[in-house]
Coordinates of C-alpha atoms and ligand atoms in Angstrom, one line a residue:
X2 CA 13.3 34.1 9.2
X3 CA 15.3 31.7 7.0
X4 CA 13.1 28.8 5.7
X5 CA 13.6 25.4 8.0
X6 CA 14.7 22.3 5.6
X7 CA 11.9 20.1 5.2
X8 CA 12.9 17.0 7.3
X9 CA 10.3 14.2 7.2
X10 CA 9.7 10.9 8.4
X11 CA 8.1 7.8 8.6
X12 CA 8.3 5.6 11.8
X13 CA 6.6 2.4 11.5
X14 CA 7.1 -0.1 14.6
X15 CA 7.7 -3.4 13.7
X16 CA 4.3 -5.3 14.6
X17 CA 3.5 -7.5 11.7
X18 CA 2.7 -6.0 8.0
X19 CA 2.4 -2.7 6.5
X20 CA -1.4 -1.6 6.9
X21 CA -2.6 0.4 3.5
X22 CA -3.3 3.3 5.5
X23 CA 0.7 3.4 6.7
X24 CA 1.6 3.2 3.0
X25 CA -0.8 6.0 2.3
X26 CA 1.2 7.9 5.0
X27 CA 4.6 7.6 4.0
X28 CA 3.4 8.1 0.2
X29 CA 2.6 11.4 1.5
X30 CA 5.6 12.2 3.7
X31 CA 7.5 11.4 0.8
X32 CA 6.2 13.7 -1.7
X33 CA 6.1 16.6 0.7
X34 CA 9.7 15.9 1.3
X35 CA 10.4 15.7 -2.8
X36 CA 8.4 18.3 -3.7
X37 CA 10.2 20.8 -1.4
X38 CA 14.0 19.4 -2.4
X39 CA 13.5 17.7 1.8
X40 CA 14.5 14.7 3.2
X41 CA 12.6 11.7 4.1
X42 CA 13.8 9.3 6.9
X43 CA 13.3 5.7 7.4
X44 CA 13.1 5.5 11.5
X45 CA 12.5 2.0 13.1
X46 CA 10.2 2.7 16.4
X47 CA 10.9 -0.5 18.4
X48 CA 10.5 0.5 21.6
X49 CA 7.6 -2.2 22.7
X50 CA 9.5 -5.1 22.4
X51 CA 6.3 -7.1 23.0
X52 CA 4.9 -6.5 19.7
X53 CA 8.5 -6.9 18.1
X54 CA 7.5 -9.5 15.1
X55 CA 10.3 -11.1 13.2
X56 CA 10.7 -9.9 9.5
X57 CA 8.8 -6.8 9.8
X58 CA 11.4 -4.5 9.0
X59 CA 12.1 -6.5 6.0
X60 CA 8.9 -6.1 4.8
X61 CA 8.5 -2.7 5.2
X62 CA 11.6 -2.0 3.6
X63 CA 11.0 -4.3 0.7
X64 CA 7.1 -2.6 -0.1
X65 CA 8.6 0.7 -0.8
X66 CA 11.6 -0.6 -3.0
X67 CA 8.6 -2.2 -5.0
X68 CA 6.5 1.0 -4.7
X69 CA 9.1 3.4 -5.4
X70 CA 9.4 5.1 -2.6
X71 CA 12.6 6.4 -1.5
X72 CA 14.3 7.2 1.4
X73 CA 17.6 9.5 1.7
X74 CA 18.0 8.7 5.5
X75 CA 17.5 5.7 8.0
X76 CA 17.5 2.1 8.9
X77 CA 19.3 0.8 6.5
X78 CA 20.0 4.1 4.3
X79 CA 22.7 5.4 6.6
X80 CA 23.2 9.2 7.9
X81 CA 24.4 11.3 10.3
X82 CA 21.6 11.0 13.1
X83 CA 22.0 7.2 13.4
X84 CA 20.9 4.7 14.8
X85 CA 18.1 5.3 13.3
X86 CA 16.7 1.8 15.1
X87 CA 14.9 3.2 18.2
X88 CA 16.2 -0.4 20.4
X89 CA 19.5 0.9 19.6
X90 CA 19.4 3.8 20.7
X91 CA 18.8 3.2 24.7
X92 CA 21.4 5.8 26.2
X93 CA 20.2 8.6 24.4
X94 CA 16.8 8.2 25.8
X95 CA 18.3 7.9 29.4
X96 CA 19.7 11.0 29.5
X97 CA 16.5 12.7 28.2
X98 CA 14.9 10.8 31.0
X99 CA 17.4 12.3 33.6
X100 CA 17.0 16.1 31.9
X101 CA 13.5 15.7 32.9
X102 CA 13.6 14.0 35.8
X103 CA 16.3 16.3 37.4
X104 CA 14.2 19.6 36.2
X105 CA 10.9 18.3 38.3
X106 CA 8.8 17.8 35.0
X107 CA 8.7 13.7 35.5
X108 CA 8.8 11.5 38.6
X109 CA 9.3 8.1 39.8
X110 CA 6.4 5.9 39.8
X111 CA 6.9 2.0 41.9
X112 CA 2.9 1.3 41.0
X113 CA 2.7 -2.3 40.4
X114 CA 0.2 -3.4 37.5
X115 CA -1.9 -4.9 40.4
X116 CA -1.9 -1.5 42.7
X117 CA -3.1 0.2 39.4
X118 CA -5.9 -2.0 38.9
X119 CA -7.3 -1.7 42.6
X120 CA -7.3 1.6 41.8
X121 CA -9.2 1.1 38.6
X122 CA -11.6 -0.4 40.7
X123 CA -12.1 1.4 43.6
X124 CA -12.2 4.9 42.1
X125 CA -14.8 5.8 38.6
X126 CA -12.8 7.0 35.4
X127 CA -9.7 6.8 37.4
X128 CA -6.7 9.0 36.0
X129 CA -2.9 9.1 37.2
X130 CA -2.9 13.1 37.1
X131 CA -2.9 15.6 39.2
X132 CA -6.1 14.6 41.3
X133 CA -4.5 10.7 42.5
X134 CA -1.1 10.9 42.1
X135 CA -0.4 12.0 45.6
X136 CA -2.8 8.8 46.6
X137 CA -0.3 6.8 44.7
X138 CA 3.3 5.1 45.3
X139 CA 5.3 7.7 43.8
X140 CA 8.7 9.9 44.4
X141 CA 6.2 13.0 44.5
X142 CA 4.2 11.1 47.7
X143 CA 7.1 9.7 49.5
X144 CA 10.6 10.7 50.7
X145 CA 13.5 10.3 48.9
X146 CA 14.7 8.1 51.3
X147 CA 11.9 5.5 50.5
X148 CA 12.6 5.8 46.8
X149 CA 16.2 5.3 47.1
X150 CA 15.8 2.4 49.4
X151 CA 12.8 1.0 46.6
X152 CA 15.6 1.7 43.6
X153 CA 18.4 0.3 45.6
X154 CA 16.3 -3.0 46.6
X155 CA 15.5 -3.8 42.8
X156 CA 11.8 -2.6 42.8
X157 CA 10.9 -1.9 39.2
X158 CA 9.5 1.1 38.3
X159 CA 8.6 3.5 35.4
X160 CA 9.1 7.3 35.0
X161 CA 6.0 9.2 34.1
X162 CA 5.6 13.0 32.7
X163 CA 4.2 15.3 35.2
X164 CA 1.4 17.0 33.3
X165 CA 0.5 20.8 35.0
X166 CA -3.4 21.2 35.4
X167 CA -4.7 24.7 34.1
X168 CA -2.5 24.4 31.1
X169 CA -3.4 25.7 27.8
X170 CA -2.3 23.6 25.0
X171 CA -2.7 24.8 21.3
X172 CA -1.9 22.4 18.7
X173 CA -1.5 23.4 15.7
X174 CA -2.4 21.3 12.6
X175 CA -1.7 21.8 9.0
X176 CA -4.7 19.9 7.9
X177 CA -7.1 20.4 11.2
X178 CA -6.3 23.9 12.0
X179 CA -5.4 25.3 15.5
X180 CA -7.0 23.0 18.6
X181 CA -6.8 24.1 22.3
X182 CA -7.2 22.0 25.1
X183 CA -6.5 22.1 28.9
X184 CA -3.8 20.3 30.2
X185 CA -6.5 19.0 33.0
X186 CA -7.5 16.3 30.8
X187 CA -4.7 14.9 30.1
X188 CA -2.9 11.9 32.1
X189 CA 0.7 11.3 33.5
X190 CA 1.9 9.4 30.5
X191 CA 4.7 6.6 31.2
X192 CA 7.8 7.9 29.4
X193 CA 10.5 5.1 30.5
X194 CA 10.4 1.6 31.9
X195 CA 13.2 0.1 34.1
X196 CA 12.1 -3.2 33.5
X197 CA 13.2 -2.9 29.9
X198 CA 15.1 0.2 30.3
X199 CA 13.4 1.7 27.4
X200 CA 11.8 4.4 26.8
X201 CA 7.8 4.6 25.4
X202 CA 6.7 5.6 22.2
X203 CA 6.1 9.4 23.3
X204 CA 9.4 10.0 24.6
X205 CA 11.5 8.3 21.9
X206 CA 9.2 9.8 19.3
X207 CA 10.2 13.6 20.3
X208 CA 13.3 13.1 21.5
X209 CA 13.7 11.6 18.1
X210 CA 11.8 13.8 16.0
X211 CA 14.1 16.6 17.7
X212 CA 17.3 15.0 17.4
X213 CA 16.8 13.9 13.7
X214 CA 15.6 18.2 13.1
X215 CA 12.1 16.7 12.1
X216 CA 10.1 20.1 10.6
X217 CA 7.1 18.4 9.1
X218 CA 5.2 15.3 11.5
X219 CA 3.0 13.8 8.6
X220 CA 1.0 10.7 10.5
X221 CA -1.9 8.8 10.9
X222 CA -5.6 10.6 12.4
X223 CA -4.6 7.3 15.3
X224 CA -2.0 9.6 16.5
X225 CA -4.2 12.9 16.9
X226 CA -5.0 12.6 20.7
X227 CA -1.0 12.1 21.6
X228 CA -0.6 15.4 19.7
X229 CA -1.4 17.7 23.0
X230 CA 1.3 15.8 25.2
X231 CA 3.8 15.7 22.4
X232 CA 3.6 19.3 22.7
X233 CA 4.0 19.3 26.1
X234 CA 7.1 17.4 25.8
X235 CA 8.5 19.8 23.9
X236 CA 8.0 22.4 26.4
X237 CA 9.2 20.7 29.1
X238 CA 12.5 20.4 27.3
X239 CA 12.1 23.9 25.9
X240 CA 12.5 23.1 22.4
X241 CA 9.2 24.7 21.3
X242 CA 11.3 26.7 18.6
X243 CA 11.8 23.8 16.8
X244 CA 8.9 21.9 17.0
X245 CA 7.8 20.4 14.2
X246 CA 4.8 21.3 12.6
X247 CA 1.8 18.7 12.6
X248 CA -0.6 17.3 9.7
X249 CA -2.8 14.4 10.7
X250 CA -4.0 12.5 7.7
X251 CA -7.5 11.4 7.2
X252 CA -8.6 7.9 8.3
X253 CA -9.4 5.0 5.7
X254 CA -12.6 4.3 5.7
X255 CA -14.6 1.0 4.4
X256 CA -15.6 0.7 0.7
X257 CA -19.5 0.7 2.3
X258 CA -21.2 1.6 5.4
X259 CA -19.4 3.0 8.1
X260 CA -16.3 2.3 10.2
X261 CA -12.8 2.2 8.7
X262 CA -11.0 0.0 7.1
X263 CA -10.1 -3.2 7.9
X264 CA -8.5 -6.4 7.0
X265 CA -12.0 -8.5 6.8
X266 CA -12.9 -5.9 4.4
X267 CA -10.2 -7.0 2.0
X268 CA -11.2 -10.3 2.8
X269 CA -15.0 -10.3 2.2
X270 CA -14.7 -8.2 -1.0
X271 CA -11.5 -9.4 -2.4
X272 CA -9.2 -7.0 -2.3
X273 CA -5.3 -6.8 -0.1
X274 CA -4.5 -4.4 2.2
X275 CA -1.0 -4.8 2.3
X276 CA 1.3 -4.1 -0.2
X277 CA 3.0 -7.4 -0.6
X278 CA 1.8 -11.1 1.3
X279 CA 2.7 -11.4 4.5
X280 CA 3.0 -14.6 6.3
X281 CA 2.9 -14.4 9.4
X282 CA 5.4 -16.0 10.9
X283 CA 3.4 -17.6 14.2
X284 CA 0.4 -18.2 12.8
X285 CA 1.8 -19.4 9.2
X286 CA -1.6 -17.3 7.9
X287 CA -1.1 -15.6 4.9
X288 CA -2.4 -12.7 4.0
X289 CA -2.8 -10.7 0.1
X290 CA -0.8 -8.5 -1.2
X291 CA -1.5 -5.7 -3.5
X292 CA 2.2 -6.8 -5.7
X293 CA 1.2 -10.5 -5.5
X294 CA -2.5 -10.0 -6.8
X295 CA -0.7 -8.2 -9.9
X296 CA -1.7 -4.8 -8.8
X297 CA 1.2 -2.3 -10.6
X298 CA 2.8 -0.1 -8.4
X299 CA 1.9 2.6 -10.5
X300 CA -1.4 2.7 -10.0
X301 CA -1.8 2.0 -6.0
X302 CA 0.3 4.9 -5.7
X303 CA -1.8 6.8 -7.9
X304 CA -5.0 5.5 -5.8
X305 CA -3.5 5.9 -2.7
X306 CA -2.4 9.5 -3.3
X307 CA -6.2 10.6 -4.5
X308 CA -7.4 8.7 -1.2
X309 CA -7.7 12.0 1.2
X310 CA -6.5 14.7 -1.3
X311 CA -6.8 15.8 -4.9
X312 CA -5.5 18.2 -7.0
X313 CA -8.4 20.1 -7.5
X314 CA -8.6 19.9 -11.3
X315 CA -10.1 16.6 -13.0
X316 CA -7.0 14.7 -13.8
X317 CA -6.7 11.6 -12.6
X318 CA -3.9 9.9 -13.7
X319 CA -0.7 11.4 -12.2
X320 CA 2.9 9.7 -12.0
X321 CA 4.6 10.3 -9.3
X322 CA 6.4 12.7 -11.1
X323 CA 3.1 15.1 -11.5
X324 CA 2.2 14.0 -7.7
X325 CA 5.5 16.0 -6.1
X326 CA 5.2 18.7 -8.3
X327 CA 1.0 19.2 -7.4
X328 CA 1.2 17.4 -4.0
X329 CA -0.9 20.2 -1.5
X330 CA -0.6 19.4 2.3
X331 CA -2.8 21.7 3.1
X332 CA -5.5 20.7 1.0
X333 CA -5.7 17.2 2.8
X334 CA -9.6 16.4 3.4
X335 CA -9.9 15.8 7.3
X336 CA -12.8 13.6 6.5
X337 CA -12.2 9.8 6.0
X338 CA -11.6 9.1 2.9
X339 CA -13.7 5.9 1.9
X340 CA -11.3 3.2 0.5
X341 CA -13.0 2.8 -3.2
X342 CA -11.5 -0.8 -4.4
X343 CA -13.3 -0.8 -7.6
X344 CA -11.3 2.4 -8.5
X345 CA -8.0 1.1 -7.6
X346 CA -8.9 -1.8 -10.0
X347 CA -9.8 1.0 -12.8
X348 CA -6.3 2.6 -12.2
X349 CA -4.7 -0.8 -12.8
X350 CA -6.7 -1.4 -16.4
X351 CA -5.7 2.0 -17.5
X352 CA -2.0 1.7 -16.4
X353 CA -2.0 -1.5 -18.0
X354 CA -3.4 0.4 -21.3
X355 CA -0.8 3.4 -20.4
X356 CA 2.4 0.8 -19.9
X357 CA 4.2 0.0 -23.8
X358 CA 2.8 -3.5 -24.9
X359 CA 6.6 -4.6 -24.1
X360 CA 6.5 -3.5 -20.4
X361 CA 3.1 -5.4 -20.3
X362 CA 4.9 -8.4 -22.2
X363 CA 7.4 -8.8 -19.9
X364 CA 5.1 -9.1 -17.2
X365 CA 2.6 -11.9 -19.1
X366 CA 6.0 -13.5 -19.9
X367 CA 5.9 -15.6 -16.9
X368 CA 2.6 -16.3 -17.0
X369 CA 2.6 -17.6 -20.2
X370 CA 5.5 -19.7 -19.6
X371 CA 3.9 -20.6 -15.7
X372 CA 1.5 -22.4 -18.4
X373 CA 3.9 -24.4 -20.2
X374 CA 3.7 -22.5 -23.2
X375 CA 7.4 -21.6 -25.0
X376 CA 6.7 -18.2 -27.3
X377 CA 9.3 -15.4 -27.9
X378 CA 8.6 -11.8 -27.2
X379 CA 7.6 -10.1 -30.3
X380 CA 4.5 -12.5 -30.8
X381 CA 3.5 -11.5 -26.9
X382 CA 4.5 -8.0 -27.7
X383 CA 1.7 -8.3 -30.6
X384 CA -0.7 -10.2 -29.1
X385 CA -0.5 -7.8 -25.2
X386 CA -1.1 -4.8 -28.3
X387 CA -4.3 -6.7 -29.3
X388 CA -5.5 -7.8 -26.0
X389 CA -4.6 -5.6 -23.0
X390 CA -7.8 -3.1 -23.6
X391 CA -9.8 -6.2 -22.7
X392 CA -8.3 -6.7 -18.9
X393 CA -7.7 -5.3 -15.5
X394 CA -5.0 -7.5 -14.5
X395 CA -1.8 -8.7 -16.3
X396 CA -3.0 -12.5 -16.0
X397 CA -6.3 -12.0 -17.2
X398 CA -4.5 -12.1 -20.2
X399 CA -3.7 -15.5 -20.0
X400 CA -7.3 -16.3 -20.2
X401 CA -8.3 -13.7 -22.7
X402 CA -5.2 -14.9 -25.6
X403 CA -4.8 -18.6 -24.5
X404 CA -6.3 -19.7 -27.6
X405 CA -3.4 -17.7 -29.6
X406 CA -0.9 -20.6 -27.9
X407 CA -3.5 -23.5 -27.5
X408 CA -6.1 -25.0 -29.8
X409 CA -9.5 -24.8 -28.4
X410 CA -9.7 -28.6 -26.8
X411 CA -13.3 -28.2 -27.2
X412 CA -15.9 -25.5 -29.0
X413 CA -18.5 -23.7 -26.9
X414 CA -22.0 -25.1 -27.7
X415 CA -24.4 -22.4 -27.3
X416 CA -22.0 -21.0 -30.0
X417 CA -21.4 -23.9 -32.0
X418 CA -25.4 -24.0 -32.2
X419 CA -25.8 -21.0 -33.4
X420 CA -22.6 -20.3 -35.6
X421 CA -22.3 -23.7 -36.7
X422 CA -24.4 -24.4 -40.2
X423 CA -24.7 -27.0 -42.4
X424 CA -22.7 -25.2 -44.7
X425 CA -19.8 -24.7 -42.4
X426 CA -17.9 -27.8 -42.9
X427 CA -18.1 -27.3 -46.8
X428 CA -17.1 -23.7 -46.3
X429 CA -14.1 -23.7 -44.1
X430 CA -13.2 -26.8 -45.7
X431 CA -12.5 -24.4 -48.8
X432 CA -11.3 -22.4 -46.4
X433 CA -8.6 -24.2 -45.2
X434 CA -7.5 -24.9 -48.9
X435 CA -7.5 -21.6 -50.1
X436 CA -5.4 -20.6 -46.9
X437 CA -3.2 -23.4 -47.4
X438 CA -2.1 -22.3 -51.2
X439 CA -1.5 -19.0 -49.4
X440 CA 2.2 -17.8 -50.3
X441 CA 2.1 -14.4 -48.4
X442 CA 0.5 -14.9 -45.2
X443 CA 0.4 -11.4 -44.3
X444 CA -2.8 -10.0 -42.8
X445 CA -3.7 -8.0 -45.5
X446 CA -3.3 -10.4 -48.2
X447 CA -5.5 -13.2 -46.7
X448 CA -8.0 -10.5 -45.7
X449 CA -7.8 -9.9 -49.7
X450 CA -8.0 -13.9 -51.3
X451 CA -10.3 -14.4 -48.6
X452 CA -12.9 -11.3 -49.1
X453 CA -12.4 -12.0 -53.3
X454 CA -13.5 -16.1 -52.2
X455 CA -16.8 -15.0 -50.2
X456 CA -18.0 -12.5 -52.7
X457 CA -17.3 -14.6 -55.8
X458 CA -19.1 -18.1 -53.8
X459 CA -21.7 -15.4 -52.9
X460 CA -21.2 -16.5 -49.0
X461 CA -22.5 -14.0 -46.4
X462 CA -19.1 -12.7 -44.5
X463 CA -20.6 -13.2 -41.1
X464 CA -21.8 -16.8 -41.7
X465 CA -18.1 -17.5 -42.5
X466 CA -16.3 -15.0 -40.4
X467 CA -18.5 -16.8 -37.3
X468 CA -17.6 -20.5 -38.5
X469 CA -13.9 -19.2 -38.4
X470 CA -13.8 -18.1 -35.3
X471 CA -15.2 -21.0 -33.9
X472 CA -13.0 -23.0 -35.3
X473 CA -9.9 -21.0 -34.3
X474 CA -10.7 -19.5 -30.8
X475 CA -13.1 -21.9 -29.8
X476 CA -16.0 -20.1 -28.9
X477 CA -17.5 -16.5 -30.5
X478 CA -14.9 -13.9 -29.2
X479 CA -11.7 -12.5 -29.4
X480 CA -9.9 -10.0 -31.8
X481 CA -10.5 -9.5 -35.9
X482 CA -9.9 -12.3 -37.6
X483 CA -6.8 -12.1 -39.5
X484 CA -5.2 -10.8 -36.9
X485 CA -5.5 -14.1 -35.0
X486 CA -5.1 -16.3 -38.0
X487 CA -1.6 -13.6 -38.7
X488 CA -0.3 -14.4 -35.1
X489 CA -0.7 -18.3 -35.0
X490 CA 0.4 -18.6 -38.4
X491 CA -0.8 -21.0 -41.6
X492 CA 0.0 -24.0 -40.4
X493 CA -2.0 -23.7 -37.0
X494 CA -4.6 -22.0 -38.6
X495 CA -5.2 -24.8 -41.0
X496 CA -4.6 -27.1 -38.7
X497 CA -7.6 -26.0 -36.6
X498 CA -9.5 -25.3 -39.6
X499 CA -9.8 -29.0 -39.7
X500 CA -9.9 -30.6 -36.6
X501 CA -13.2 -28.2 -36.2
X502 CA -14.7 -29.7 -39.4
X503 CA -13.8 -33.1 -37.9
X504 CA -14.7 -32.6 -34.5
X505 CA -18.1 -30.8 -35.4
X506 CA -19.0 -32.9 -38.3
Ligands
LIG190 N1 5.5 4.3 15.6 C1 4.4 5.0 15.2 C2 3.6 4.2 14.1 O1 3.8 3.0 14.2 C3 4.7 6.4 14.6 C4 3.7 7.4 14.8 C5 4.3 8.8 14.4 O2 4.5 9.0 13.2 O3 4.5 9.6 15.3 O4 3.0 4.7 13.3

């Protein structure tokens, strides 16, 4: 048997912003698809049109340009089993309707929402299946001339799958192994709506997934118990051969205790669970975004592919490169996978240590400037090379260098206290002269005058190496010396020499 083409996809419906978990999902959909030379398609499921919210699409669309993950087919990519926009695609569902409808394997239903809840009421656990449905108002319980005379009089009704009691159904799952279950427990789905003239999410999705020669269905653990009558549907229309095969992902679970993974989560720990802000264009909320809390992209794709699989070795850090080539499907963990935020912001720091100190520049760039602060590249180049050990995120950096733009406006005083002697407005006094008659600036030349002036004046280097930071930084941290004094230049450095002497006098 000749090899089927890996055909992937990922179907989002447009109902407001991407969840974490979906990104998780198509992250894997797509390296199964590059890692066996497939194709991953971009397919719009908008079949609901009650949970249609405006600039979804967008979104979606514009969190995987930002996370790098491409798509070779779909919405907005083109190819040959368009529309790939499940609203436009109306007629095609219709006549899958009628292929069922005119083989016996789904019937006419005229239930109104109220008939179905005096049902609900009268009778416990109540199921449209094989037990009611001949209690109910329905083209299998009354003649064809009542239905005809129902259709022709503009009563609205839906079309639901006939579901066969006594029917074994095995559902095979990459990740969950083979399940069996009866057919008895299932219900008479809804497959198609007059009212809309739409279909419902399990009949677009496999007529769909059939029409676009979908091998691989790579999806959320939410979409486990539709599994048994997806494969029904694919009976019923005898396409079994082609079915594609299944692989439930893992659920996301809370960073603590149990339950998975929720917005209020992210909220009461501080961390997104979207890849970019969304507002939300009713209630104007806003909500994070992994991109605008200066998350790279690098490295939530790097956490969210360890989130439910791993590649069995120790390595941790993997571009998406090494992720297609070790990607394993089948050694997905069924179990949730618990949603480890203070991880994600470990991946960050070391992609920010990983990333050249230009990449990292260009990012602080903005920040700098969002400050007011003019500077050119190579001196943020230099300092990013001093400083990016120090943070997780790319503006921490603002906080951990601003004193290599601004003068410290004041001096810490629990440092000033203890780094601050009597001696130290004499000493950097000197200081500041013998810096001043400096003619080469370099690093290594004032770290020479200045070590020859401390051991000739018999100073203690700390005593003055504290007083100089203080009087340069502002408080008792930051880099080696020199290398600040190197960056801001003699001028500054002078310059700051004495207004500390002033100020702290
Ligand atoms: N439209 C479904 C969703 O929003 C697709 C589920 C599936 O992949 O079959 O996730």
């Amino acid at each position: 048997m000749t090899e089927r083409k890996v055909r992937v996809r990922f179907a989002p419906s447009p109902t407001g912003p991407l969840h974490i978990g979906g990104v998780r999902t198509a992250l894997y959909n797509y390296l199964f698809a590059k890692q066996h030379g497939g194709d991953l398609i971009f397919r719009i499921e908008d079949t609901d049109s009650n949970r249609f919210v405006e600039g979804a699409e967008e979104y979606i669309l514009e969190s995987f340009r930002w996370l790098g993950i491409k798509f070779d087919e779909g919405v907005t990519f083109g190819g040959n089993c368009g529309p790939y926009r499940q609203s436009e695609r109306r007629d095609i569902y219709k006549k899958y309707v009628k292929v069922l409808l005119d083989s016996g394997k789904a019937y006419i239903a005229f239930d109104t929402p109220e008939e179905l809840e005096r049902k609900r009421a009268e009778v416990d656990n109540f199921q449209y299946d094989a037990s009611t449905r001949m209690s109910m108002r329905n083209s299998l319980a009354l003649s064809s001339e009542e239905v005809n005379n129902l259709i022709e009089s503009g009563h609205q009704y839906v079309v639901r799958f006939l579901v066969q009691p006594g029917e074994k159904i095995v559902v095979n799952d990459i990740i969950r192994g083979v399940v069996t279950i009866d057919s008895s427990i299932l219900d008479d789905k809804v497959l198609y709506k007059s009212a809309d003239e739409l279909p419902t999410y399990h009949l677009a999705n496999i007529v769909d997934d059939h029409l676009m020669n979908i091998s691989h269905v790579i999806r959320g653990e939410e979409w486990l118990p539709s599994a048994p009558l997806h494969v029904l549907l694919y009976r019923a229309f005898g396409w079994e051969d082609t079915m594609p095969q299944f692989a439930h992902l893992s659920l996301l679970l809370k960073p603590e205790g149990n339950g998975k993974l929720s917005k209020r989560d992210g909220d009461r720990l501080g961390f997104p669970v979207f890849p970019l802000e969304w507002h939300d264009p009713k209630s104007g909320a806003v909500s994070s975004g992994f991109r605008e809390s200066d998350y790279l992209p690098e490295a939530v794709i790097n956490f969210l592919a360890l989130l439910g699989w791993n590649p069995g070795d120790d390595v941790e850090m993997m571009s998406m490169d090494d992720l297609i080539s070790k990607f394993d499907l089948s050694k997905c963990s069924k179990a949730g996978a618990r949603f480890d935020y203070k991880k994600m912001i470990w991946f960050n720091h070391e992609y920010i240590l990983r990333k050249s100190d230009k990449e990292i520049a260009e990012l602080f760039m903005p920040v700098v400037e969002g400050h007011g602060v003019k500077t050119d590249m190579c001196k943020l180049e230099k300092i990013v090379s001093l400083m990016k050990g120090r943070v997780n995120f790319v503006h921490e950096l603002w906080d951990a260098c601003s004193f290599y733009f601004i003068a410290p406006a004041e001096y810490d005083e629990k440092t000033v206290k203890k780094r601050w002697k009597e001696n130290s407005a004499r000493q950097m006094g000197e200081l500041a002269e013998l810096l001043d008659g400096l003619e080469d600036f370099s690093i290594e030349n004032q770290e020479r005058v200045v070590h020859e002036w401390i051991e000739q004046k018999g100073y203690g280097m700390g005593e003055i190496m504290n007083a100089f930071r203080l009087a340069l930084v502002g408080e008792g941290k930051g880099p080696q010396m020199f290398d600040i004094s190197g960056l801001i230049g003699k001028k500054e450095t002078v310059e700051r020499l004495q207004r500390a002497i002033n100020v702290l006098a």
